PDB file of C-alpha atoms in Angstrom:
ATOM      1  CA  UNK A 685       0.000   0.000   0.000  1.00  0.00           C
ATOM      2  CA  UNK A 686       1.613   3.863  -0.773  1.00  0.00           C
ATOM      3  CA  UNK A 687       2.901   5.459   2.352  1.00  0.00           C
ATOM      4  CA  UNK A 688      -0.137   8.070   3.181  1.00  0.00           C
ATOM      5  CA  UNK A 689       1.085   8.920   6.624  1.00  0.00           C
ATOM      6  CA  UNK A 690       0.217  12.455   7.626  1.00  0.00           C
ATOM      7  CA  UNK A 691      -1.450  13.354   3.971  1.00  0.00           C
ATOM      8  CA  UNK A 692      -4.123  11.132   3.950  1.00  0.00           C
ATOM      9  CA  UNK A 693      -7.550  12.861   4.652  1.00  0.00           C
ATOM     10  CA  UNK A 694      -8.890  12.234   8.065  1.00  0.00           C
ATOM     11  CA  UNK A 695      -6.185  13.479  10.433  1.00  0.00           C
ATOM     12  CA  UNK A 696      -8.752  15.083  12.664  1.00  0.00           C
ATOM     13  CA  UNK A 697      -9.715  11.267  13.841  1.00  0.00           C
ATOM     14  CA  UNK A 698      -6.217   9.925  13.832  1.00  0.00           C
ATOM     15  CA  UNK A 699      -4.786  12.852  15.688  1.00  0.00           C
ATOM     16  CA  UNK A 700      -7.737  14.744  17.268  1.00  0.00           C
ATOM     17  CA  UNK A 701      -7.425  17.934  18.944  1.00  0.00           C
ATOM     18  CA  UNK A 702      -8.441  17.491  22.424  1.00  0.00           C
ATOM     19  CA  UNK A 703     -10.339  20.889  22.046  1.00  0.00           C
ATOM     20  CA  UNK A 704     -12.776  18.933  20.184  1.00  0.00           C
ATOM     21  CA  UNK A 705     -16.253  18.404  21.466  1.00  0.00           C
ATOM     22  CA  UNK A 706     -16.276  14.700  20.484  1.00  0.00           C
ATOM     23  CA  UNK A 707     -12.808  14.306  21.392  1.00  0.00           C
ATOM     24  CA  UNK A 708     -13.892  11.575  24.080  1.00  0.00           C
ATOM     25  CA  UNK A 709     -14.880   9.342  21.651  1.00  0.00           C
ATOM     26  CA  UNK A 710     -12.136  10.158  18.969  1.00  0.00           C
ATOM     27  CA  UNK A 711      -9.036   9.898  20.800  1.00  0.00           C
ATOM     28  CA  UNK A 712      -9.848   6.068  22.535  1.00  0.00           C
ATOM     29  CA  UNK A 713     -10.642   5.076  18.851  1.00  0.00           C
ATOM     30  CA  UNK A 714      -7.914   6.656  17.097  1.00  0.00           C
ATOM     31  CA  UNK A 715      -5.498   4.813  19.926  1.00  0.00           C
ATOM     32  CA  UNK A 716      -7.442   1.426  19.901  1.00  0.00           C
ATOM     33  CA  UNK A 717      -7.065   1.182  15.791  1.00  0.00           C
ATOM     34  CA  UNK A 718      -3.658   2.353  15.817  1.00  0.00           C
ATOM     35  CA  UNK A 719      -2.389  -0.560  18.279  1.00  0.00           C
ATOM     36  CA  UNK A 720      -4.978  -2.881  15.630  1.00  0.00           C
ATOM     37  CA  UNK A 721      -3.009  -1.225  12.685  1.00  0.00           C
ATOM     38  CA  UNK A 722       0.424  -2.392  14.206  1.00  0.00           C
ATOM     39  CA  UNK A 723      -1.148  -6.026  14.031  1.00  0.00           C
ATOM     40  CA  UNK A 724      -2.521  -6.338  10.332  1.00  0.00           C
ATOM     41  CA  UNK A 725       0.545  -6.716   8.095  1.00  0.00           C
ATOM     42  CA  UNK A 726      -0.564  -8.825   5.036  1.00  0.00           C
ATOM     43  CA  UNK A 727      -3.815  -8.671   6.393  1.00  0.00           C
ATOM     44  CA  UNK A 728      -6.765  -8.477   3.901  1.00  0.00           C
ATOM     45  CA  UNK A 729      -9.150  -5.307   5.412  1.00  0.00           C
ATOM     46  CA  UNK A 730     -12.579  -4.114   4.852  1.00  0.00           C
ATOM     47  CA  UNK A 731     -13.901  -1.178   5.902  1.00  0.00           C
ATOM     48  CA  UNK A 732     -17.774  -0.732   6.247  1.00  0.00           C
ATOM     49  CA  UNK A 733     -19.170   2.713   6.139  1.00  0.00           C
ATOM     50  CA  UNK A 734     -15.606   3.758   5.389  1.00  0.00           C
ATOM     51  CA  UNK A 735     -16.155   7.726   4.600  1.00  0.00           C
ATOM     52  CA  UNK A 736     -12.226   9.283   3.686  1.00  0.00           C
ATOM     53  CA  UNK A 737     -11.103   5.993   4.876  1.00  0.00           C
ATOM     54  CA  UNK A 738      -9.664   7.912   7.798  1.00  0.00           C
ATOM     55  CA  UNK A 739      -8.086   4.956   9.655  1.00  0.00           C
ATOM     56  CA  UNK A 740      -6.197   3.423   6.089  1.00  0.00           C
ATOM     57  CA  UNK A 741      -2.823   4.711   7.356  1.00  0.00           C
ATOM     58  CA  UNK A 742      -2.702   3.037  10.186  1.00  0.00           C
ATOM     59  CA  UNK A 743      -3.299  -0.171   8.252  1.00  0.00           C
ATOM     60  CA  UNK A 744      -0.516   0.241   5.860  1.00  0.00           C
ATOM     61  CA  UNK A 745       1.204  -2.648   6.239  1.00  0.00           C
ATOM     62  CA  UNK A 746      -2.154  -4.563   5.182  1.00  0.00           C
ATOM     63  CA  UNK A 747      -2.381  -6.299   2.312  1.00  0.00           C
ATOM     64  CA  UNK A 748      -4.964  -4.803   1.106  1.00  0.00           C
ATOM     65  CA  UNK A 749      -7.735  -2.151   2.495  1.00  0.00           C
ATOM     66  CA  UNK A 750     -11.099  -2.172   1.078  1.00  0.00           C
ATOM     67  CA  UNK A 751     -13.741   0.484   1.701  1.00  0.00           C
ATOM     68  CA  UNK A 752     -17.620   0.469   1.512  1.00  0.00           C
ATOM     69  CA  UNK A 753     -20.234   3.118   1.191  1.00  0.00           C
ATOM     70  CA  UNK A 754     -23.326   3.964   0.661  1.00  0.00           C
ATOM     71  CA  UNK A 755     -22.710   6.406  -2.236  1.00  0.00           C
ATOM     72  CA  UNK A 756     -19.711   5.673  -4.778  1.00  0.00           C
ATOM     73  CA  UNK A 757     -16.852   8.301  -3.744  1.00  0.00           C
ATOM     74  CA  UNK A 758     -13.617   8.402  -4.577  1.00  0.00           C
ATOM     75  CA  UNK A 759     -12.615   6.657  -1.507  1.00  0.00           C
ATOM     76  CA  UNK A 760     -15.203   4.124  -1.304  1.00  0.00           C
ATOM     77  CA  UNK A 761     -14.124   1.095  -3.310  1.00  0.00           C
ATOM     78  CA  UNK A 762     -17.300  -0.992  -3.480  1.00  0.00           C
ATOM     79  CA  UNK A 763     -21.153   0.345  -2.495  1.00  0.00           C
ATOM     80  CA  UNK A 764     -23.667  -0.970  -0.367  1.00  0.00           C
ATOM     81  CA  UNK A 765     -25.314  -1.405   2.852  1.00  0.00           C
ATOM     82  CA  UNK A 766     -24.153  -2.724   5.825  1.00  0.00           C
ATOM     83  CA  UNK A 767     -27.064  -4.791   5.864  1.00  0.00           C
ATOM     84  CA  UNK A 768     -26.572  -6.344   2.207  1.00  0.00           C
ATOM     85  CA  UNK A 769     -22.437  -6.585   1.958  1.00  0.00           C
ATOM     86  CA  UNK A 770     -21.837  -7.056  -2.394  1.00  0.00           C
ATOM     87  CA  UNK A 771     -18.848  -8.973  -0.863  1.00  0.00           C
ATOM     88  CA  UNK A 772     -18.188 -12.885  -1.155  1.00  0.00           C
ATOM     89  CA  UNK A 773     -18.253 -15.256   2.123  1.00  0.00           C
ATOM     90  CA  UNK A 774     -15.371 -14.996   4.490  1.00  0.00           C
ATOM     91  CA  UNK A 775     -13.298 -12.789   1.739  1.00  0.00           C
ATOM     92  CA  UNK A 776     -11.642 -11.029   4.568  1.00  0.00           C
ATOM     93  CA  UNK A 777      -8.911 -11.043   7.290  1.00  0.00           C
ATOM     94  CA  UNK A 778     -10.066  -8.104   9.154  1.00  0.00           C
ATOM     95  CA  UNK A 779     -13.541  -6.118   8.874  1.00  0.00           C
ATOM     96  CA  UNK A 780     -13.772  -2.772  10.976  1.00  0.00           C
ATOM     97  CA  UNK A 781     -17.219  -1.033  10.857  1.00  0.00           C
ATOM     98  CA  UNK A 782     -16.986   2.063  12.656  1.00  0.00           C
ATOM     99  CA  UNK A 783     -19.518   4.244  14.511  1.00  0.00           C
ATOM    100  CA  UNK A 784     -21.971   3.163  11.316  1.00  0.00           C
ATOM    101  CA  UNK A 785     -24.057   1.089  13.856  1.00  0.00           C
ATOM    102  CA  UNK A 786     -26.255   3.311  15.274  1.00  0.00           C
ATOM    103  CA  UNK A 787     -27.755   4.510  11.807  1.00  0.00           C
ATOM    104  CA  UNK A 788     -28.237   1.441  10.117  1.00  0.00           C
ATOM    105  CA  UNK A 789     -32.063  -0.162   9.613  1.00  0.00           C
ATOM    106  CA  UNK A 790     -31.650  -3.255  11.232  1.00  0.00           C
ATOM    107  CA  UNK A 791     -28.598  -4.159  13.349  1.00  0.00           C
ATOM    108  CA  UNK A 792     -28.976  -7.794  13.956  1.00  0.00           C
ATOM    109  CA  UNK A 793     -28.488  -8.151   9.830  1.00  0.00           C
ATOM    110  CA  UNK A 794     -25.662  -5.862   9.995  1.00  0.00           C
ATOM    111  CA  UNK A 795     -23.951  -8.159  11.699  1.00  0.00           C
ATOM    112  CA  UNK A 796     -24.811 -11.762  10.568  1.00  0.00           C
ATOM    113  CA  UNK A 797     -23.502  -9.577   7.147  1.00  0.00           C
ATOM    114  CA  UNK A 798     -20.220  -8.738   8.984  1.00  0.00           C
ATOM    115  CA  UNK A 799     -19.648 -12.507  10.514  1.00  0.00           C
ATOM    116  CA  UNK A 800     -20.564 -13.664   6.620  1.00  0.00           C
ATOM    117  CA  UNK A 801     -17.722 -11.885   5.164  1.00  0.00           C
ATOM    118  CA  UNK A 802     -14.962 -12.179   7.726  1.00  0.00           C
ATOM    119  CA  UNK A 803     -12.947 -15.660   7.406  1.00  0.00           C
ATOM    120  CA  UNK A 804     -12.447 -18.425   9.651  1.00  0.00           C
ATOM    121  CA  UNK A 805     -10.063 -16.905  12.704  1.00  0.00           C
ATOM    122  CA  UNK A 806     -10.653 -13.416  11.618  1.00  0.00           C
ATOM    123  CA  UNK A 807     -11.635 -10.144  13.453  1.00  0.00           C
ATOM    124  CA  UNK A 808     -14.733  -8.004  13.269  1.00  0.00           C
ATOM    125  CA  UNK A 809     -13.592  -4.423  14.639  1.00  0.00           C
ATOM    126  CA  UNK A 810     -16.844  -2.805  15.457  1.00  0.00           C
ATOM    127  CA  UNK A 811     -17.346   1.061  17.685  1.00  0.00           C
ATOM    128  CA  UNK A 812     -20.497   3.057  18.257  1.00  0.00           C
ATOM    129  CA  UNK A 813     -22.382   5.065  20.734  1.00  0.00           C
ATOM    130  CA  UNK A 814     -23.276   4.194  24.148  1.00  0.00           C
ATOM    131  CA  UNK A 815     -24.235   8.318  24.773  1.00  0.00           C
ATOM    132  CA  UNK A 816     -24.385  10.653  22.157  1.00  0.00           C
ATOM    133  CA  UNK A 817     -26.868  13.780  20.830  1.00  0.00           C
ATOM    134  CA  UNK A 818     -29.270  12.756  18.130  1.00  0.00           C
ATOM    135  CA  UNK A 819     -26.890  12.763  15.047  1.00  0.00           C
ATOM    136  CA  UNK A 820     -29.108  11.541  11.739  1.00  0.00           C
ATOM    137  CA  UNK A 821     -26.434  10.845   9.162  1.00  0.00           C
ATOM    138  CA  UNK A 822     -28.677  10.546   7.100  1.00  0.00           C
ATOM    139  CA  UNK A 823     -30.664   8.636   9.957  1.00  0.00           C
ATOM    140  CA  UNK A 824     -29.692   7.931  13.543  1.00  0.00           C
ATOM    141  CA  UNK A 825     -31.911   5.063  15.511  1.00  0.00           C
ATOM    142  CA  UNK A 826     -30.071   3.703  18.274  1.00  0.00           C
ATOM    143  CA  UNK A 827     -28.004   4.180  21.221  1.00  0.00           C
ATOM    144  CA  UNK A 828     -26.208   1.005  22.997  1.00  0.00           C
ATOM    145  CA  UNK A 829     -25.271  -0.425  26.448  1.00  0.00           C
ATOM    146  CA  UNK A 830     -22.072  -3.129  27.019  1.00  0.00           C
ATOM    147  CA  UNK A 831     -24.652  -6.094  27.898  1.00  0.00           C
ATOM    148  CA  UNK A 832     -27.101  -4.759  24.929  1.00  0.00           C
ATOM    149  CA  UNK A 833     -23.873  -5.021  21.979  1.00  0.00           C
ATOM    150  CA  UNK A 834     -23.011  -8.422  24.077  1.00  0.00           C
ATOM    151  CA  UNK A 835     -26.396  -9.460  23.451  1.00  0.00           C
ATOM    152  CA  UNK A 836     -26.362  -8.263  19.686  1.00  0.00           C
ATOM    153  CA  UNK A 837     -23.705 -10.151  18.896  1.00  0.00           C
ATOM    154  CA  UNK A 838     -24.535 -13.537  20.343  1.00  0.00           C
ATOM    155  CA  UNK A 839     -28.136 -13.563  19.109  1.00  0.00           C
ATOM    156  CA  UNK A 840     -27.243 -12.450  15.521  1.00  0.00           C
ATOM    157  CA  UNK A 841     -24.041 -14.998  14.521  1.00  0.00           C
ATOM    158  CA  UNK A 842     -22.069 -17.457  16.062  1.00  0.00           C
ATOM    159  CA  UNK A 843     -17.994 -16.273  17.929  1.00  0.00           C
ATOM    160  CA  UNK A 844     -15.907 -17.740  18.756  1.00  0.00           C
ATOM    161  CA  UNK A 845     -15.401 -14.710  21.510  1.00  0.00           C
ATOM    162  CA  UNK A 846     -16.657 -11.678  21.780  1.00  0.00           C
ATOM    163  CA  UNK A 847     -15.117  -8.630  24.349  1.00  0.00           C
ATOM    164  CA  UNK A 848     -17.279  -5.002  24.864  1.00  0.00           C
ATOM    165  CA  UNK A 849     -14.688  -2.116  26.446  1.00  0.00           C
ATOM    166  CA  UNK A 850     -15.802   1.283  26.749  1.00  0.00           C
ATOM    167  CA  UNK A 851     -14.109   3.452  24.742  1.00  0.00           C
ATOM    168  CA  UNK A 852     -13.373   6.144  28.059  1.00  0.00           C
ATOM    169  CA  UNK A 853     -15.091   6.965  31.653  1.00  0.00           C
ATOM    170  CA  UNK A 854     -18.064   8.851  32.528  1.00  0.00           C
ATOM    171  CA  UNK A 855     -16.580  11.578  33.301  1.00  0.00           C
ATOM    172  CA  UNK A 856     -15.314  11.940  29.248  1.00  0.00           C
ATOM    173  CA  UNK A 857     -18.892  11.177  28.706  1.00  0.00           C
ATOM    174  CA  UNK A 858     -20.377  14.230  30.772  1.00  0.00           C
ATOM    175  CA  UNK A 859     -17.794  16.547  29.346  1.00  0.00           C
ATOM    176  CA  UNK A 860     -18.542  15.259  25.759  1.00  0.00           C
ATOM    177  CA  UNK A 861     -21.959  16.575  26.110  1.00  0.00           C
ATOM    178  CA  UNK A 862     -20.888  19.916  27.931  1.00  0.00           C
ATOM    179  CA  UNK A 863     -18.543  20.376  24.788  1.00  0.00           C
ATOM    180  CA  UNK A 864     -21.067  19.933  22.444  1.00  0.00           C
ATOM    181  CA  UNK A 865     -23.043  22.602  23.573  1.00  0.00           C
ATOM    182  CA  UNK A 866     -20.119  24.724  24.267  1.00  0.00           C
ATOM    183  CA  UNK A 867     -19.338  23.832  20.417  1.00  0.00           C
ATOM    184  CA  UNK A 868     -23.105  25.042  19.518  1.00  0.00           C
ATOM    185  CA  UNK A 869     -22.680  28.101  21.747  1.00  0.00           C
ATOM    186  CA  UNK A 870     -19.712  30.145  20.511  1.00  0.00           C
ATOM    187  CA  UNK A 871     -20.102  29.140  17.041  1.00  0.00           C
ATOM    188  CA  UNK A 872     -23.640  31.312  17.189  1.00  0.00           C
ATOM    189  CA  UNK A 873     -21.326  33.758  18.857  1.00  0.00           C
ATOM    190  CA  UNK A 874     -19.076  33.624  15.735  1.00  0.00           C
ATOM    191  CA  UNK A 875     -16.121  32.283  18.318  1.00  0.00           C
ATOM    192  CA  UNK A 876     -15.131  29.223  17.933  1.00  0.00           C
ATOM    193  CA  UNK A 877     -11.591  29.467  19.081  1.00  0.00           C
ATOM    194  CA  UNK A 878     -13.288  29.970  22.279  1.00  0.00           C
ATOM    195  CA  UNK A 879     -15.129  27.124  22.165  1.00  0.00           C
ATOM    196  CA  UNK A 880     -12.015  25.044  21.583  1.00  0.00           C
ATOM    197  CA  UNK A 881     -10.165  26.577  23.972  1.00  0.00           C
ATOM    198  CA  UNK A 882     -12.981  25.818  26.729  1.00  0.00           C
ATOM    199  CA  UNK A 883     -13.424  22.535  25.268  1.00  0.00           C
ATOM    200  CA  UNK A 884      -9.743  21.723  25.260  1.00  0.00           C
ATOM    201  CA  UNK A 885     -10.340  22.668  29.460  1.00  0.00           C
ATOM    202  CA  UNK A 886     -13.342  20.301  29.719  1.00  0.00           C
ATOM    203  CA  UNK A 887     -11.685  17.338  28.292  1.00  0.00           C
ATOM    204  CA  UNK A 888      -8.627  17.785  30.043  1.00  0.00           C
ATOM    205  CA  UNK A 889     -10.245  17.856  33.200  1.00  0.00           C
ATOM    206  CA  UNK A 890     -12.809  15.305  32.469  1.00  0.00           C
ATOM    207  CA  UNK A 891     -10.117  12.399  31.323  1.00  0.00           C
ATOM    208  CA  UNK A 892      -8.088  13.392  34.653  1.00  0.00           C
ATOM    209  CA  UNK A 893     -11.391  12.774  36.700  1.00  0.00           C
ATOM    210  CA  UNK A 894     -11.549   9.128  35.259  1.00  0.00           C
ATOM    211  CA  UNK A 895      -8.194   8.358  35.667  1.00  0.00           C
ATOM    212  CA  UNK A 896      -8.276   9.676  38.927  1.00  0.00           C
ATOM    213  CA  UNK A 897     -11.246   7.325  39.732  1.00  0.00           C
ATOM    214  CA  UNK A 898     -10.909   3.554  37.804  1.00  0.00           C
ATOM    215  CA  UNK A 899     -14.336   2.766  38.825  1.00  0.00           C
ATOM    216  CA  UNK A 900     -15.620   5.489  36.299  1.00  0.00           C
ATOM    217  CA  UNK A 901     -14.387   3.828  33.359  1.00  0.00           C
ATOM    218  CA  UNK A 902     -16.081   0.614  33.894  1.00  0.00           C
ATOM    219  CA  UNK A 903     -19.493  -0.440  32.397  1.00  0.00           C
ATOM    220  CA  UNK A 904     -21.073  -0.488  36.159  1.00  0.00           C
ATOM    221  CA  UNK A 905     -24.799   0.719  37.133  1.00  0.00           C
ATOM    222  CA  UNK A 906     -24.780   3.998  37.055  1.00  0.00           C
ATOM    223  CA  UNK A 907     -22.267   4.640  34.759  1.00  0.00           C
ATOM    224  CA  UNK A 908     -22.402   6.751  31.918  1.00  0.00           C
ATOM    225  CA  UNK A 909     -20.224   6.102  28.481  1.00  0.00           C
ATOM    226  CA  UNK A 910     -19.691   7.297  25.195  1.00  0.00           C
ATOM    227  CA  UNK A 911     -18.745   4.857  23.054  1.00  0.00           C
ATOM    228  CA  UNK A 912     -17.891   1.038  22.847  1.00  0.00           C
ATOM    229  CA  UNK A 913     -15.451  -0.884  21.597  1.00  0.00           C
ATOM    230  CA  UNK A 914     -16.044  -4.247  20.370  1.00  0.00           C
ATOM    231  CA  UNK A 915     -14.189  -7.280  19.336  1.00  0.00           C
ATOM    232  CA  UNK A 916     -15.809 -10.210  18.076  1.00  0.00           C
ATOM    233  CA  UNK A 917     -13.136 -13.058  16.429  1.00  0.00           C
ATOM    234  CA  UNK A 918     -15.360 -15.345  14.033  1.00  0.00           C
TER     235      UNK A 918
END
């Protein structure tokens, strides 16, 4: 694959500013696929809902890196739903599909679709939202827990494992939110560097509350989390 590094579009989710009001759910992924990207050498990759392909250069040592879309782009390599993959049986290595979840029509397919393409011993890569504001893209119908994705998974295809991690605390979580309306706030005040610069306060402050406190980053009653990580090995 060329050597994109730094070039390639997308370097707001590989390297996101922490002044970012959905930097709590950026910087875990970006982190959790990078340490994945280390791991895929001559690996053969799909990527569902792939936009830009941001994640592609951390996967450059894959053999190859595939991308799916709705709409035909020039990034997106093949088109399709994630419900109704145009893709043969267990044609790949490694299949991420990432924070695509919570908009598509029916979930459960979605994923007997994923497990259908991913081979024998391979890896389904799969984050969306545990907490987020109503974000239609073009739709938006659902919102997760840890035992609910768990559940998902088991009842749609057969794993041979299956591991749910939130992607940071609930502290991230809370100051995700604040963000976002900080975000909403100074842009109608035509100031956004304001907003970032607040933002870039809140998350700071937020992260060192969870680490501060390991029982907020745990998928416990009461707890209240972002995003999910999940990896399901076929």
């Amino acid at each position: 694959m060329p050597d994109v590094r730094d070039s390639w579009p997308g370097l707001d989710h590989r390297r996101p500013s922490r002044g970012l009001q959905n930097w709590a759910v950026r910087e875990p992924l970006a982190r959790w696929l990078e340490a994945e990207g280390r791991a895929a050498e001559g690996l053969r990759v799909l990527d569902v809902g792939c936009g830009v392909k941001p994640y592609l250069p951390f996967f450059a040592t894959a053999r190859e890196y595939v991308g799916l879309d709705l709409v035909r782009t020039e990034h997106a390599d093949v088109v399709g739903t994630a419900e109704q993959l145009p893709l043969d049986d267990a044609s790949f290595d490694l299949v991420l599909c990432l924070q695509v979840l919570e908009h598509v029509d029916d979930p459960g397919q979605a994923i007997r679709e994923l497990h259908r393409v991913t081979r024998p011993g391979g890896r389904v890569l799969l984050s969306t939202h545990g907490t987020q504001v109503y974000h239609p893209s073009p739709v938006d119908y659902w919102r997760w827990t840890h035992t609910g994705l768990e559940r998902l998974f088991v009842t749609s295809a057969t794993w041979r494992s299956i591991t749910v991690t939130p992607g940071a605390g609930t502290c991230a979580c809370l100051g995700m939110l604040l963000a976002t309306y900080v975000n909403l706030a100074t842009k109608r005040l035509h100031a956004v560097w304001l907003g970032r610069l607040v933002n870039h306060a809140v998350n700071r402050v937020a992260g060192w509350l969870d680490r501060l406190a390991p029982s907020l980053r745990e998928p416990r009653p009461g707890a209240l989390l972002a995003n999910y990580h999940v990896v399901a090995e076929r």
